[in-house]
XYZ file of C-alpha atoms in Angstrom:
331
model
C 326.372 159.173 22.178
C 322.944 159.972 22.844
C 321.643 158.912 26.164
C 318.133 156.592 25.752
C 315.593 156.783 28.337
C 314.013 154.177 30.132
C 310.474 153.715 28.551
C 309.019 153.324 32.444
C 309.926 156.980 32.858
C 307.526 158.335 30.271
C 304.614 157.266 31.935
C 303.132 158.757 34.281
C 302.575 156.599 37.594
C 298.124 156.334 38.394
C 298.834 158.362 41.664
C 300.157 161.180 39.478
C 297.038 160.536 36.808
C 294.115 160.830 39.754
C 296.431 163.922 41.640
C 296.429 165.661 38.056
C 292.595 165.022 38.055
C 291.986 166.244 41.320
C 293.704 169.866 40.095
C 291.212 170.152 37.162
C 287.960 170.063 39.771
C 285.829 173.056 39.977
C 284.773 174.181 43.291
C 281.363 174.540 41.560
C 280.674 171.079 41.604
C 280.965 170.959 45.784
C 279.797 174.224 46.004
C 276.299 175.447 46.196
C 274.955 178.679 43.882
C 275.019 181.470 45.624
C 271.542 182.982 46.888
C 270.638 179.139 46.431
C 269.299 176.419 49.188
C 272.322 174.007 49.704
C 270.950 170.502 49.122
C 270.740 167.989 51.833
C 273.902 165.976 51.653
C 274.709 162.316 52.546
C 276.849 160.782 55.466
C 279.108 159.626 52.665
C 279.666 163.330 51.214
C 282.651 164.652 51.502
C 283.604 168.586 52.422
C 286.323 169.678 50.090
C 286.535 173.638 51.826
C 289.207 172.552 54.235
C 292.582 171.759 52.338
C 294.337 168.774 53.988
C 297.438 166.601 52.837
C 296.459 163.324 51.533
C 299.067 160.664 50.793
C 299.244 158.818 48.074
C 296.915 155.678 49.018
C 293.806 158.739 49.734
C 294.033 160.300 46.127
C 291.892 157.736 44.619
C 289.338 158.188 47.230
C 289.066 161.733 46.795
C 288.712 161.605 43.155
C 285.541 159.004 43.998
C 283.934 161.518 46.635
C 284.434 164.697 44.080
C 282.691 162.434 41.445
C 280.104 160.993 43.998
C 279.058 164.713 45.149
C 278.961 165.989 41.328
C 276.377 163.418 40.089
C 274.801 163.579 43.519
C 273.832 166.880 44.264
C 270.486 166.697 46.158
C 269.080 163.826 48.026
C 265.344 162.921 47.363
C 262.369 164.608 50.084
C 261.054 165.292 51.807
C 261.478 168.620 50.502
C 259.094 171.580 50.245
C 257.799 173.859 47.682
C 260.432 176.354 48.651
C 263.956 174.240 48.907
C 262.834 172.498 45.514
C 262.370 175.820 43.643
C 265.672 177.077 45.248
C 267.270 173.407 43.193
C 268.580 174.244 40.095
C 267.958 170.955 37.094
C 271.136 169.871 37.259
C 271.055 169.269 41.364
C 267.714 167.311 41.092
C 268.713 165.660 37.927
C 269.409 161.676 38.978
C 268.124 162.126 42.827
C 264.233 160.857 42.171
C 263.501 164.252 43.696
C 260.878 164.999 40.451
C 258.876 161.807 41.858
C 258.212 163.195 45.358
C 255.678 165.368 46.004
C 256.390 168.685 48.220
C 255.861 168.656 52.218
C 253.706 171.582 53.705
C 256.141 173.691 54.871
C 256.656 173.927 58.994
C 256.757 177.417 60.441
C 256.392 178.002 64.300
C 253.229 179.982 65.254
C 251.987 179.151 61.974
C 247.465 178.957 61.726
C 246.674 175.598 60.685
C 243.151 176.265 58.890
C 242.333 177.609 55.677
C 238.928 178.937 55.425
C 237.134 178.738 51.906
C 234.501 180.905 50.933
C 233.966 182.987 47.493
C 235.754 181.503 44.292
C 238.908 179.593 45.113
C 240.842 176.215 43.506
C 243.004 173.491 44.510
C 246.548 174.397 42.654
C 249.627 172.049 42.514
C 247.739 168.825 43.570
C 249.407 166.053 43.888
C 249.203 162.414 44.422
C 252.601 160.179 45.800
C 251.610 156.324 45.850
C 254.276 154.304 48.611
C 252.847 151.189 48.661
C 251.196 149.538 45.895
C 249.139 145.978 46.358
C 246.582 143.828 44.324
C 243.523 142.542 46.280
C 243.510 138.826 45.303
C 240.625 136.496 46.676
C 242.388 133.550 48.684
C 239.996 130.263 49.453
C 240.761 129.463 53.519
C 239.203 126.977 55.792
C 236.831 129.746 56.394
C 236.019 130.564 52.887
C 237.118 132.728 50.286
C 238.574 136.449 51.653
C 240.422 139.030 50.147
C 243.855 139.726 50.795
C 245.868 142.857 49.695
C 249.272 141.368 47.868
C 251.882 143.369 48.422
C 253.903 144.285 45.094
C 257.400 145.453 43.465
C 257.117 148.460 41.116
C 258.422 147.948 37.817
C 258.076 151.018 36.408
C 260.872 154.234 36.717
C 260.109 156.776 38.617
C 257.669 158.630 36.566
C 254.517 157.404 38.512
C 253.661 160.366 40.393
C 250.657 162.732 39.578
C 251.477 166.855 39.923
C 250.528 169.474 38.952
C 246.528 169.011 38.657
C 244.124 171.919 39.586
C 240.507 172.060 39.843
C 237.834 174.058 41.224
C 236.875 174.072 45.467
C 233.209 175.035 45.830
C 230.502 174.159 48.064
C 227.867 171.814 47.652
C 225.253 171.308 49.973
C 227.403 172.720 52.983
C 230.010 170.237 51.565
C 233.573 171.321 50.171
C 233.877 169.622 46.956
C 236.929 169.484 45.086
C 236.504 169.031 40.793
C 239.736 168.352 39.211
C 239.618 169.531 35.708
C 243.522 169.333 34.487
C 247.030 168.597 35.313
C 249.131 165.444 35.004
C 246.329 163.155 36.259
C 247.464 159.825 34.992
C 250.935 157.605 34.882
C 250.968 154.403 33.196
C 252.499 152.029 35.763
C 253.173 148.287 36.251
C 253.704 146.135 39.077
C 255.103 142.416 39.500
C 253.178 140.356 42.093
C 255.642 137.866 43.711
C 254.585 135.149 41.421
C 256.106 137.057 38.693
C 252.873 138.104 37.033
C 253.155 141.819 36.123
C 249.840 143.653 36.309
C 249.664 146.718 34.137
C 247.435 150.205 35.376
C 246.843 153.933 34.691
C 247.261 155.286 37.794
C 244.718 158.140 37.795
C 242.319 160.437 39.098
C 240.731 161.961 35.875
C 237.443 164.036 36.578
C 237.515 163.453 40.016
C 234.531 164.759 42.423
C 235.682 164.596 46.111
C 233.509 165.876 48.760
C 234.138 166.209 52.588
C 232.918 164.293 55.012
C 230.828 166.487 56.646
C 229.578 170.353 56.301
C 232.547 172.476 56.519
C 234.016 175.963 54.785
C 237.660 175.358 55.931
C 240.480 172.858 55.473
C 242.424 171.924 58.783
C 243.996 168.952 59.828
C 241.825 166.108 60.294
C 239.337 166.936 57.372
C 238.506 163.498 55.571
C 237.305 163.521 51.890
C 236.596 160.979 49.593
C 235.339 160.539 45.769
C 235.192 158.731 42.735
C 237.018 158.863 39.235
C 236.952 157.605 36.229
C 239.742 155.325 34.726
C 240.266 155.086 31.459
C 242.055 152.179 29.211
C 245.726 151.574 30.004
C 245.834 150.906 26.202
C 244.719 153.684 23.013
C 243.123 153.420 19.968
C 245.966 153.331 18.291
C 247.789 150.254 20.243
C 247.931 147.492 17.927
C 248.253 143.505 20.068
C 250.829 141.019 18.710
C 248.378 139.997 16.002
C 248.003 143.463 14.356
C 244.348 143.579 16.098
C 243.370 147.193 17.017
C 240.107 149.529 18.253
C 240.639 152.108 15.641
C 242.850 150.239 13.078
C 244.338 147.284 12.272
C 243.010 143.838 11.437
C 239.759 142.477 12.430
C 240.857 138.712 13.406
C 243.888 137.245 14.156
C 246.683 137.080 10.619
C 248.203 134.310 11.755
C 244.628 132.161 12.031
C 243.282 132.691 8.176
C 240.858 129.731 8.599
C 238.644 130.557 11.574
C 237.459 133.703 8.787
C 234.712 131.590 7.492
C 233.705 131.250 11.489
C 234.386 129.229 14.518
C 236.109 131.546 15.958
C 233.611 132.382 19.452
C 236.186 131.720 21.683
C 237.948 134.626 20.449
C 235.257 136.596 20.478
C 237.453 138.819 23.116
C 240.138 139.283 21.662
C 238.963 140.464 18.074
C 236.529 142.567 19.195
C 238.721 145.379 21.192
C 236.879 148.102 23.097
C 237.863 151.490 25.315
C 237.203 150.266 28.773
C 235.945 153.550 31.149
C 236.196 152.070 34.762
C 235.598 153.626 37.800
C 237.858 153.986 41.033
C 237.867 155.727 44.817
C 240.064 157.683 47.005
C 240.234 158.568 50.232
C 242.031 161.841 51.863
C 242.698 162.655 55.377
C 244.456 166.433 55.909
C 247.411 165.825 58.402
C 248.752 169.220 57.957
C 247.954 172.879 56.680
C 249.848 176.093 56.439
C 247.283 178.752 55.958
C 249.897 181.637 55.381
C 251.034 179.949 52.170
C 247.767 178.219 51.410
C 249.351 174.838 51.534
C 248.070 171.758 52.674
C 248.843 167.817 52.547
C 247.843 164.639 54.204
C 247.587 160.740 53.104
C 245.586 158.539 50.869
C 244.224 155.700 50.586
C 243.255 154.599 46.500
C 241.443 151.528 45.089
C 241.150 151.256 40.693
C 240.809 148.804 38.497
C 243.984 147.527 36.236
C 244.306 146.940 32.691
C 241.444 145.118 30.361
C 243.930 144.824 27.433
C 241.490 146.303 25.628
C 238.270 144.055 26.946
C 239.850 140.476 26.587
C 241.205 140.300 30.196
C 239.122 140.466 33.536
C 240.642 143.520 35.595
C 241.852 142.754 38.826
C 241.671 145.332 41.747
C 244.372 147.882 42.924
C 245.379 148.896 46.616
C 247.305 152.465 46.477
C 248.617 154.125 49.666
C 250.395 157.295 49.761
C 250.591 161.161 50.765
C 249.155 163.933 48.570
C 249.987 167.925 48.792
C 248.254 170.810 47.077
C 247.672 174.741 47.685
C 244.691 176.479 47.796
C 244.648 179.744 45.807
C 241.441 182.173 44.566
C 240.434 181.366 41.450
């Protein structure tokens, strides 16, 4: 006598699933902190302050845009010192916004030269690389020239250098900039379009950059330019395919046991590893300066060496392009 009902009936119909869903949302996730900067937002971000009637066909959108703006919650640069440090981790988690370095920031009525005299340092440098090429040499009806390549990064976005300070004295008349620490190198690789994939440290370790001319002030239009070293993309410790090493491992090839007793010249190279120290450039041109909050930035223009694997490969040359940032503070 007991009535049975129809399995379909237990189930609960998608529309109802996703409207369900929709209920559970926080307003946290579409709302900014309090006291906090809201983060730039995309055409494609939805506002979910107004309450409107959706039918059943729009539910399943919504539940994609409350998603979209929870993982999305900051869009990358330009951004500056200030809006980034207002950015909790969990809005510039997943944007790319931690490989950007800051804009000065833009105030109206705002003195555009920082003078420098006394004991002072470059704080918060940092170095953003945008285009990337390898200067090949090309044989024309002319002869051979060089050509910059242009290139596809390979590597995530961890390629940016931040956070380096060094001292800003004065050398004779010049200001000369000494970095000393920081995050001054990112491994990196880039694919030519060929396919071949040519490995680097991107770096400006120990750099000495002086201005162009005499000068105690920074102010847009002040060029400098310096060298660096570059040390091995590879460490002692690296070990190649055939257990060969600088600091350990074997001292010929395992899998070639009968070129021990000699004849083996031609691989002179690759037995014999070494810690190649090469030596690169850069280029700096100040496009813009805040002197109220010490900041300035500008572009560069960076040529290195790539990677020796340790001595057996000739290096080939490096094109970097990109816009830098830093603050000047006393020391």
């Amino acid at each position: 006598g007991r009535r049975r009902l129809h399995p379909a009936s237990q189930i609960l119909s998608p529309v109802a699933m996703l409207a369900s869903a929709l209920s559970l949302v926080t307003p946290s996730l579409v709302t900014p902190a309090p006291g906090r900067v809201a983060p730039m937002q995309r055409s494609a971000d939805v506002s979910m302050a107004a309450k409107v009637s959706v039918t059943a066909g729009q539910v399943a959108g919504m539940a994609a845009a409350v998603l979209a703006v929870g993982v999305q919650s900051a869009s990358a640069g330009p951004f500056t010192r200030t809006d980034i440090a207002s950015l909790t981790y969990q809005q510039i988690k997943g944007t790319g916004l931690a490989n950007t370095c800051p804009v000065v920031e833009q105030v109206d009525g705002m003195k555009t030269e920082i003078k420098v005299g006394g004991n002072y340092k470059i704080d918060e440098f940092c170095l953003e690389p945008t285009s990337f090429q390898v200067l090949e040499e090309k044989l024309t009806k002319s002869g051979v020239v060089t050509e910059a390549v242009d290139t596809k990064v390979t590597t995530r976005q961890t390629y940016v250098l931040t956070g380096m300070e060094g001292d800003l004295v004065q050398k004779d008349g010049k200001l000369t900039f000494l970095e000393k620490d920081g995050i001054d190198y990112a491994p990196t690789t880039v694919q030519l379009p060929g396919g071949e994939r040519v490995p680097f440290l991107f770096t400006v370790k120990n750099l000495v950059a002086q201005s162009d001319g005499a000068t105690s002030s920074i102010s847009p239009g002040l060029k400098m330019s310096g060298g660096f070293n570059v040390p091995s993309y590879r460490t002692g410790l690296f070990l190649d395919p055939k257990g060969r090493g600088t600091t350990t491992g074997y001292d010929q090839a395992v899998a070639l046991p009968a070129l021990q007793a000699g004849g083996d010249e031609s691989l002179f190279k690759e037995n014999n590893k070494k810690f190649d120290v090469g030596r690169g450039s850069i280029e700096l041109k100040v496009t813009s300066v805040n002197a109220e909050l010490g900041e300035f930035g500008g572009v560069f223009v960076q040529k290195q060496p790539s990677d020796t694997d340790l001595g057996s490969k000739v290096p080939k040359e490096l094109l970097l392009k990109g816009q830098f940032f830093g603050t000047v503070v006393p020391n």
